[in-house]
PDB file of C-alpha atoms in Angstrom:
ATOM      1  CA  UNK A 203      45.499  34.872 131.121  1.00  0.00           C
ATOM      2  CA  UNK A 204      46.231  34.523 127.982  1.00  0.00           C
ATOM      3  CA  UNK A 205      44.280  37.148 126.385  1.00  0.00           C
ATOM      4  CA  UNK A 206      45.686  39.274 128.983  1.00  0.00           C
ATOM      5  CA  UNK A 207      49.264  38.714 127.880  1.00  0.00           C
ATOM      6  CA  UNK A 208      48.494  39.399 124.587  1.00  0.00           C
ATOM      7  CA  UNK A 209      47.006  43.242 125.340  1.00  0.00           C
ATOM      8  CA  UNK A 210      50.274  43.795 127.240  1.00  0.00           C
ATOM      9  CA  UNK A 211      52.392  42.682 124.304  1.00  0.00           C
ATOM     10  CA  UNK A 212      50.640  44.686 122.320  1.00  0.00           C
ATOM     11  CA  UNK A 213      50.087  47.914 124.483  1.00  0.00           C
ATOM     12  CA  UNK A 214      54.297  47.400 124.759  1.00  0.00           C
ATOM     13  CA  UNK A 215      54.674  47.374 121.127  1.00  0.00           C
ATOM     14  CA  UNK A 216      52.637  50.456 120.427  1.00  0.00           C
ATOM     15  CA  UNK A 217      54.742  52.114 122.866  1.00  0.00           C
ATOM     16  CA  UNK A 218      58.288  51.511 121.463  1.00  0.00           C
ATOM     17  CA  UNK A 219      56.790  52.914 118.020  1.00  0.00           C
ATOM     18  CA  UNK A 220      54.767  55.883 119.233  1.00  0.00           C
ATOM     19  CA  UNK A 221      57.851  57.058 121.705  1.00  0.00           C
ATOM     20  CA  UNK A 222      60.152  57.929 118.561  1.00  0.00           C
ATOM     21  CA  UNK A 223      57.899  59.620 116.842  1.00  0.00           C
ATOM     22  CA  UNK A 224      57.260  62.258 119.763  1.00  0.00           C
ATOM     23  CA  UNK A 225      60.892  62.688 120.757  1.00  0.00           C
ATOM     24  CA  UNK A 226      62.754  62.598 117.140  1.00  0.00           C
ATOM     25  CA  UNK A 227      60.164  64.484 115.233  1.00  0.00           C
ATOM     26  CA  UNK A 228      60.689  62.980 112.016  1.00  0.00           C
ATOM     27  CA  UNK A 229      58.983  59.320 110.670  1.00  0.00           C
ATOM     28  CA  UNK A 230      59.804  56.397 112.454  1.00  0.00           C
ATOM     29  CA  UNK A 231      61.574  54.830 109.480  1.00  0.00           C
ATOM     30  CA  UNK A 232      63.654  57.553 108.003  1.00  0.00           C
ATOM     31  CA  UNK A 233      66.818  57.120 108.016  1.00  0.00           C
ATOM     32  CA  UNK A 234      70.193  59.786 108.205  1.00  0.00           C
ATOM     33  CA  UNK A 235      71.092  60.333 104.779  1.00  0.00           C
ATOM     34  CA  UNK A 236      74.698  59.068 104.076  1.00  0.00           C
ATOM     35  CA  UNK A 237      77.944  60.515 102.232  1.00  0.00           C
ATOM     36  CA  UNK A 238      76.991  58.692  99.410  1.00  0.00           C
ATOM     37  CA  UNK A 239      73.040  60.052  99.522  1.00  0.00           C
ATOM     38  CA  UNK A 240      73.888  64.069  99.994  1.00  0.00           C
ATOM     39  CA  UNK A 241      73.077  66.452  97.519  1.00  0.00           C
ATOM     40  CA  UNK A 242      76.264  67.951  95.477  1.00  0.00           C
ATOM     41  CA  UNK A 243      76.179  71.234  97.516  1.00  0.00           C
ATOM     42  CA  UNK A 244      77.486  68.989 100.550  1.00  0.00           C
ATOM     43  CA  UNK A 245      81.255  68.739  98.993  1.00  0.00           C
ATOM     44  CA  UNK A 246      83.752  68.822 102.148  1.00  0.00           C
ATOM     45  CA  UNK A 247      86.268  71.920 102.127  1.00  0.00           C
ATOM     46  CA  UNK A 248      89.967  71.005 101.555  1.00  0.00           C
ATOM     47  CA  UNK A 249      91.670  70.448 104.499  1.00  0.00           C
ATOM     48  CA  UNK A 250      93.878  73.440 103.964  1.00  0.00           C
ATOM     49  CA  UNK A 251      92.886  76.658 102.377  1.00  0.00           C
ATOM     50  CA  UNK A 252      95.023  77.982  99.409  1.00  0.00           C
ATOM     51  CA  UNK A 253      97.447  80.098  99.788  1.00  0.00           C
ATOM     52  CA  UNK A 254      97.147  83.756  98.896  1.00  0.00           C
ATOM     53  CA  UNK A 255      99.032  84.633  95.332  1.00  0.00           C
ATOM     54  CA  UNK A 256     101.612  86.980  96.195  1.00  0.00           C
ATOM     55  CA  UNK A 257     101.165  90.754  95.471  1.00  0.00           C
ATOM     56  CA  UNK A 258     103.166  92.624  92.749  1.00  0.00           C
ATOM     57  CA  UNK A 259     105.214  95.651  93.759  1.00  0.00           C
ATOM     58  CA  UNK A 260     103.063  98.142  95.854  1.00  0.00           C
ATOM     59  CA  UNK A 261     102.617 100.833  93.270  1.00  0.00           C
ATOM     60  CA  UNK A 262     101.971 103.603  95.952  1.00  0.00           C
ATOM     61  CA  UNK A 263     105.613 102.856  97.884  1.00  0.00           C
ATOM     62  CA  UNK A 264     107.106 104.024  94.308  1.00  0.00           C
ATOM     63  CA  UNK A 265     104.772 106.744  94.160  1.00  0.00           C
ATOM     64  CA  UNK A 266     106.510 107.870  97.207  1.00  0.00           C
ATOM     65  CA  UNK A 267     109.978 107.032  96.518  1.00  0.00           C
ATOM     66  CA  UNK A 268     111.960 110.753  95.896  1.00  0.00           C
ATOM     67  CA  UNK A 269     112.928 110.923  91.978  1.00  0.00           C
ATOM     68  CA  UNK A 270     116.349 109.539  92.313  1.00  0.00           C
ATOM     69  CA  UNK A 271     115.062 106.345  93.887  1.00  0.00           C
ATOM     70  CA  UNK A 272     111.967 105.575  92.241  1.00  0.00           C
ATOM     71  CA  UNK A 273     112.953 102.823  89.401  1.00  0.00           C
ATOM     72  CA  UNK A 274     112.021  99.878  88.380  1.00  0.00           C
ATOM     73  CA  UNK A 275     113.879  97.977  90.785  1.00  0.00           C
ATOM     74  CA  UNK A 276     113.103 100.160  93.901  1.00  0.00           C
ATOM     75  CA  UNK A 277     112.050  96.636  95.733  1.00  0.00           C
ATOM     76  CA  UNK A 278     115.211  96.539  97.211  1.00  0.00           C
ATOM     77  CA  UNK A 279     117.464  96.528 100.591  1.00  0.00           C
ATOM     78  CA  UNK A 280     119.816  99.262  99.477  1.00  0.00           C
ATOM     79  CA  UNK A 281     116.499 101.308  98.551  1.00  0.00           C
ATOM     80  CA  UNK A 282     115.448 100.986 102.321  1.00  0.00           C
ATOM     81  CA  UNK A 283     119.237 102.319 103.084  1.00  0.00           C
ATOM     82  CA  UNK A 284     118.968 105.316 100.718  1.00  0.00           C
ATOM     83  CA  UNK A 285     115.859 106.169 102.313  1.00  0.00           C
ATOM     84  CA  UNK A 286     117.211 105.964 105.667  1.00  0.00           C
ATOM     85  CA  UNK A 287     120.140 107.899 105.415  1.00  0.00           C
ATOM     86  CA  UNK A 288     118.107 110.555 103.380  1.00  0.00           C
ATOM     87  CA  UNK A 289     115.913 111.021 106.410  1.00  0.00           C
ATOM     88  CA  UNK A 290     119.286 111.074 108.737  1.00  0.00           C
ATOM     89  CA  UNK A 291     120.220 113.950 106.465  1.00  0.00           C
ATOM     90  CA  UNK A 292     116.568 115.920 106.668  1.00  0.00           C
ATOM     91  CA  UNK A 293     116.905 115.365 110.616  1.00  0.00           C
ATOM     92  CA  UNK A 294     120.141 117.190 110.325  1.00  0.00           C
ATOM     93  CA  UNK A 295     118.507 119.937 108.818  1.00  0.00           C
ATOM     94  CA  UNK A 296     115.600 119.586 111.068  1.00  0.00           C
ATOM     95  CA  UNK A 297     113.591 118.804 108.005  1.00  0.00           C
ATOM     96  CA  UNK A 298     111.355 116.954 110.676  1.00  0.00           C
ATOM     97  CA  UNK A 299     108.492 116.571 107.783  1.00  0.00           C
ATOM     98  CA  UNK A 300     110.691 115.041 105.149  1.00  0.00           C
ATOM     99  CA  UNK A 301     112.596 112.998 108.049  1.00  0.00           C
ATOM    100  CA  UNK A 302     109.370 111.459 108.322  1.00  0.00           C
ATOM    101  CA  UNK A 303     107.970 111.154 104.795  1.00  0.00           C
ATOM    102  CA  UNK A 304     111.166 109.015 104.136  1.00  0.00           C
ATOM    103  CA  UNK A 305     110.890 106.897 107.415  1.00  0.00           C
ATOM    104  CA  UNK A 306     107.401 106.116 106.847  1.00  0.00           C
ATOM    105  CA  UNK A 307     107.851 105.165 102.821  1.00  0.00           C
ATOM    106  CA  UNK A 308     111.318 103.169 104.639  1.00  0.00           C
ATOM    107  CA  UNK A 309     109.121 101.208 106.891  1.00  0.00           C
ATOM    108  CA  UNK A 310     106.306 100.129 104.101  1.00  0.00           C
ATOM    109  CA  UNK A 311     108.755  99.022 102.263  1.00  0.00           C
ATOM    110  CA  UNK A 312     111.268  96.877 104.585  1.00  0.00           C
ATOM    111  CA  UNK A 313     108.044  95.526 105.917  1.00  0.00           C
ATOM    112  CA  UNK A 314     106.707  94.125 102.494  1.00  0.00           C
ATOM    113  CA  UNK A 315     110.313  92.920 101.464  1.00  0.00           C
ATOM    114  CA  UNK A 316     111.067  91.313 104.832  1.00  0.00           C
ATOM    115  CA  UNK A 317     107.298  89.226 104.024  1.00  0.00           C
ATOM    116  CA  UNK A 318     108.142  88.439 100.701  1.00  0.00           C
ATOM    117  CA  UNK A 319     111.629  87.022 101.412  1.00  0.00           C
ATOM    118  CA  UNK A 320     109.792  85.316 104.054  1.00  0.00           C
ATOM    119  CA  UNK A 321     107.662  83.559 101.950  1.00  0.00           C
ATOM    120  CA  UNK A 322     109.701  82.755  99.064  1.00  0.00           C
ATOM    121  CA  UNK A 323     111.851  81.358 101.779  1.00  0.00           C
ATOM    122  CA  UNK A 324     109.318  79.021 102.754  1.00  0.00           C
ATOM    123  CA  UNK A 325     108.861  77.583  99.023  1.00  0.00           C
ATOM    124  CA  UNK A 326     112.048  75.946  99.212  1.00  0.00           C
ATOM    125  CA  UNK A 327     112.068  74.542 102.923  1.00  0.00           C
ATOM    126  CA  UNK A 328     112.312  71.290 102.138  1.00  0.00           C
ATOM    127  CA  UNK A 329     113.633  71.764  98.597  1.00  0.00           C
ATOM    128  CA  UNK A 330     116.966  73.528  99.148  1.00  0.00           C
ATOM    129  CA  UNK A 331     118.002  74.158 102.192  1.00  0.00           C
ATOM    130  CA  UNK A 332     120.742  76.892 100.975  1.00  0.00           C
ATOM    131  CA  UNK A 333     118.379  78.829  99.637  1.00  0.00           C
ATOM    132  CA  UNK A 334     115.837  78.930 102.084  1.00  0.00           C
ATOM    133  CA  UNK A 335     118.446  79.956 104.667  1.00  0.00           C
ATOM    134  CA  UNK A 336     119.126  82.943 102.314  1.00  0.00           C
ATOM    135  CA  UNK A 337     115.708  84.121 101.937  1.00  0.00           C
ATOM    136  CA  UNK A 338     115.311  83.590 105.439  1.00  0.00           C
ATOM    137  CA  UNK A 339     118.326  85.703 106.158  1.00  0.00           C
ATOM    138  CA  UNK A 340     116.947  88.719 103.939  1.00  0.00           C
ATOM    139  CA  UNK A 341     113.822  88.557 105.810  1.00  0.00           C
ATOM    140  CA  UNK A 342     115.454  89.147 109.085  1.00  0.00           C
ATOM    141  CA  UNK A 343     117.600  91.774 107.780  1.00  0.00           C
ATOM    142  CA  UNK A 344     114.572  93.156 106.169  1.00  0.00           C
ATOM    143  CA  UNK A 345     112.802  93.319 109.435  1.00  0.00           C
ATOM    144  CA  UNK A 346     115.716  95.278 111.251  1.00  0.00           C
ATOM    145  CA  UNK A 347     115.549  98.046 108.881  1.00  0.00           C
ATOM    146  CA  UNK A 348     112.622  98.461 109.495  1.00  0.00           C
ATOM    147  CA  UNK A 349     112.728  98.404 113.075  1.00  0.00           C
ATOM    148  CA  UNK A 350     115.147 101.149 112.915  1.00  0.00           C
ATOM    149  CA  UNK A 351     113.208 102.894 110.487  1.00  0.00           C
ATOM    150  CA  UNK A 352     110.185 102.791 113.265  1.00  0.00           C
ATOM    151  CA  UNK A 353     112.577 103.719 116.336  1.00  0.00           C
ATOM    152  CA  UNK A 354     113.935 106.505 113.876  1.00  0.00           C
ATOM    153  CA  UNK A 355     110.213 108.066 113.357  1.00  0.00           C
ATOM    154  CA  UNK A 356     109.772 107.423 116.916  1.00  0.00           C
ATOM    155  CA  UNK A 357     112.143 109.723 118.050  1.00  0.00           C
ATOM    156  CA  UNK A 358     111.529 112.714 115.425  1.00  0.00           C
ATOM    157  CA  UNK A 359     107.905 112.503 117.047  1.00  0.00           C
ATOM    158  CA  UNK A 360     108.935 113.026 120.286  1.00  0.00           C
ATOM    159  CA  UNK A 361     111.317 115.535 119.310  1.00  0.00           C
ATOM    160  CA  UNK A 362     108.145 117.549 118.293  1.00  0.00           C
ATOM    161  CA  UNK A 363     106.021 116.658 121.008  1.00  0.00           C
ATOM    162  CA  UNK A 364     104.389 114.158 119.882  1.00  0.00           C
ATOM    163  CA  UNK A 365     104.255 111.239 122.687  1.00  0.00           C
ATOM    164  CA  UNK A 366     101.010 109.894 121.268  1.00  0.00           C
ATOM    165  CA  UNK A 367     102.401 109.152 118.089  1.00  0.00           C
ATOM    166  CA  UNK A 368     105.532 108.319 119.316  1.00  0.00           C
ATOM    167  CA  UNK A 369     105.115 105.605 122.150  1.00  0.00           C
ATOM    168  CA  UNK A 370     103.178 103.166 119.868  1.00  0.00           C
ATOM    169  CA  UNK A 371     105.787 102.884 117.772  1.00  0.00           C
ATOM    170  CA  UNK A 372     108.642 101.999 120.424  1.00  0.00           C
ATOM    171  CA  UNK A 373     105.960  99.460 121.750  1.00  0.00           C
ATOM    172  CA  UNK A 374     106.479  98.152 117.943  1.00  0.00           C
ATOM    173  CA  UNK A 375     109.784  98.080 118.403  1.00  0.00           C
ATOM    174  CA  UNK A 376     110.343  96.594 121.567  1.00  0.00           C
ATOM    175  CA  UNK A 377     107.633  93.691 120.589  1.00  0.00           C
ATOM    176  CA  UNK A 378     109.522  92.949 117.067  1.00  0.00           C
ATOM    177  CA  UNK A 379     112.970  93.151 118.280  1.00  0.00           C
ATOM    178  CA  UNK A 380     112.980  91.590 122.009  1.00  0.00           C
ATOM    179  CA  UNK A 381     113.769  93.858 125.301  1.00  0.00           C
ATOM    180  CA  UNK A 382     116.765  92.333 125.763  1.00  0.00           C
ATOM    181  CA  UNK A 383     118.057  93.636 122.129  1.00  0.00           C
ATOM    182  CA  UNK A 384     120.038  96.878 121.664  1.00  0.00           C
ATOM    183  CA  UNK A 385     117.678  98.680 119.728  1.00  0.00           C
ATOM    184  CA  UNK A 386     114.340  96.841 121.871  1.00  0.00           C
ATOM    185  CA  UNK A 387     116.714  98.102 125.239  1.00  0.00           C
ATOM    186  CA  UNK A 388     116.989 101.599 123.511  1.00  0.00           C
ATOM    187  CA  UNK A 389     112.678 102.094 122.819  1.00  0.00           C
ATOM    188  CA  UNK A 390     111.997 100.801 126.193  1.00  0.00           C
ATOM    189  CA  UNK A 391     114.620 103.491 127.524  1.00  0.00           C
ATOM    190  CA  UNK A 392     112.689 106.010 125.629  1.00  0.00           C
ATOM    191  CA  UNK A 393     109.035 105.103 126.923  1.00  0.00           C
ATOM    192  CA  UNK A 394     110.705 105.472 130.710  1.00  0.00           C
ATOM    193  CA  UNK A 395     111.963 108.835 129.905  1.00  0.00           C
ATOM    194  CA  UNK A 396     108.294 109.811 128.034  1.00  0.00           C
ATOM    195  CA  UNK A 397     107.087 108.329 131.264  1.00  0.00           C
ATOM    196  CA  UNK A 398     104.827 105.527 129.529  1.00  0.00           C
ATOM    197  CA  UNK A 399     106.767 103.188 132.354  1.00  0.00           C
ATOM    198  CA  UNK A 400     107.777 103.013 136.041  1.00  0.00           C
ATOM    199  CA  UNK A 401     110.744 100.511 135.996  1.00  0.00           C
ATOM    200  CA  UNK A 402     114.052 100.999 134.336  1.00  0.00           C
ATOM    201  CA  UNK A 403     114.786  98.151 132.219  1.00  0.00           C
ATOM    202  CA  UNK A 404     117.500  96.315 134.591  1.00  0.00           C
ATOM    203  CA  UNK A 405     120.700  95.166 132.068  1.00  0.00           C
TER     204      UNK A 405
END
């Protein structure tokens, strides 16, 4: 009886050491290797990523600039202005490719000033509260020009037939600005009379 117990004992051991090896595939003794025990290629990520440096002025938006504008301050607000009431003039004149030479270069460039006051805003949340509200403020009123700059170009495209070009870029509008806003009311009016939409916007 004895002898007997003793096989089992043993039969039982020899099964709780064989039964890791077949399912784990490595030696029975190995062990996971720890923090301390990984090679140097195993260095954690910071938790957050750098940010990305900002850009300088984008040399091809001055390349575009007309003569009279293009200085070494053209990284402005009242360069966006000039540009958009030189393309109100060319529309006047039905100077449809010049109105939109001026309304493209007026977009670029609200759209990178409204980002950079955006993130130099950011810099001094926290810090100084007066001017981050400023920068902030620029941003926005970077962004509207250049809303108006987009619902400008949209209409000299569809005042040349051009609904393909033209309804993507009241959709822009419309997304930036809100529905319910005068200019974001005024695209939506103008993809209901391209036909784009079935329902009036209700006021």
């Amino acid at each position: 009886m004895v002898m007997l117990l003793l096989k089992f004992q043993s039969v039982a051991f020899s099964i709780l050491f064989v039964v890791p090896l077949l399912f784990s595939g490595m030696p029975a003794f190995a062990q996971p290797v720890t923090e301390e025990e990984a090679p140097d290629e195993a260095i954690e990520a910071p938790e957050e990523a750098p940010e990305e440096p900002i850009e300088e002025g984008d040399e091809t938006i001055q390349e575009e600039l007309p003569d009279d504008l293009r200085s070494d301050n053209f990284l402005s607000l009242s360069t966006g202005e000039q540009l958009m009431e030189q393309a109100s003039e060319a529309i006047d004149e039905e100077d449809y490719e010049t109105a939109k030479e001026r309304l493209q270069t007026a977009r670029r460039l609200s759209n990178q000033l409204s980002n950079f006051y955006q993130q130099l805003g950011g810099t001094f949340q926290g810090i100084n509260t007066r001017l981050s509200e400023e920068q902030r403020q620029k941003a926005v009123q970077a962004a509207r020009m250049r809303d108006r700059a987009t619902y400008q170009l949209g209409l000299v495209h569809r005042s040349q037939q051009e609904p393909a070009l033209a309804i993507p870029l009241f959709i822009q509008v419309i997304r930036s600005q809100n529905p319910t806003s005068e200019l974001g009311s005024q695209a939506y009016q103008q993809l209901y009379d391209l036909g784009f939409v079935d329902t009036p916007l209700e006021n």
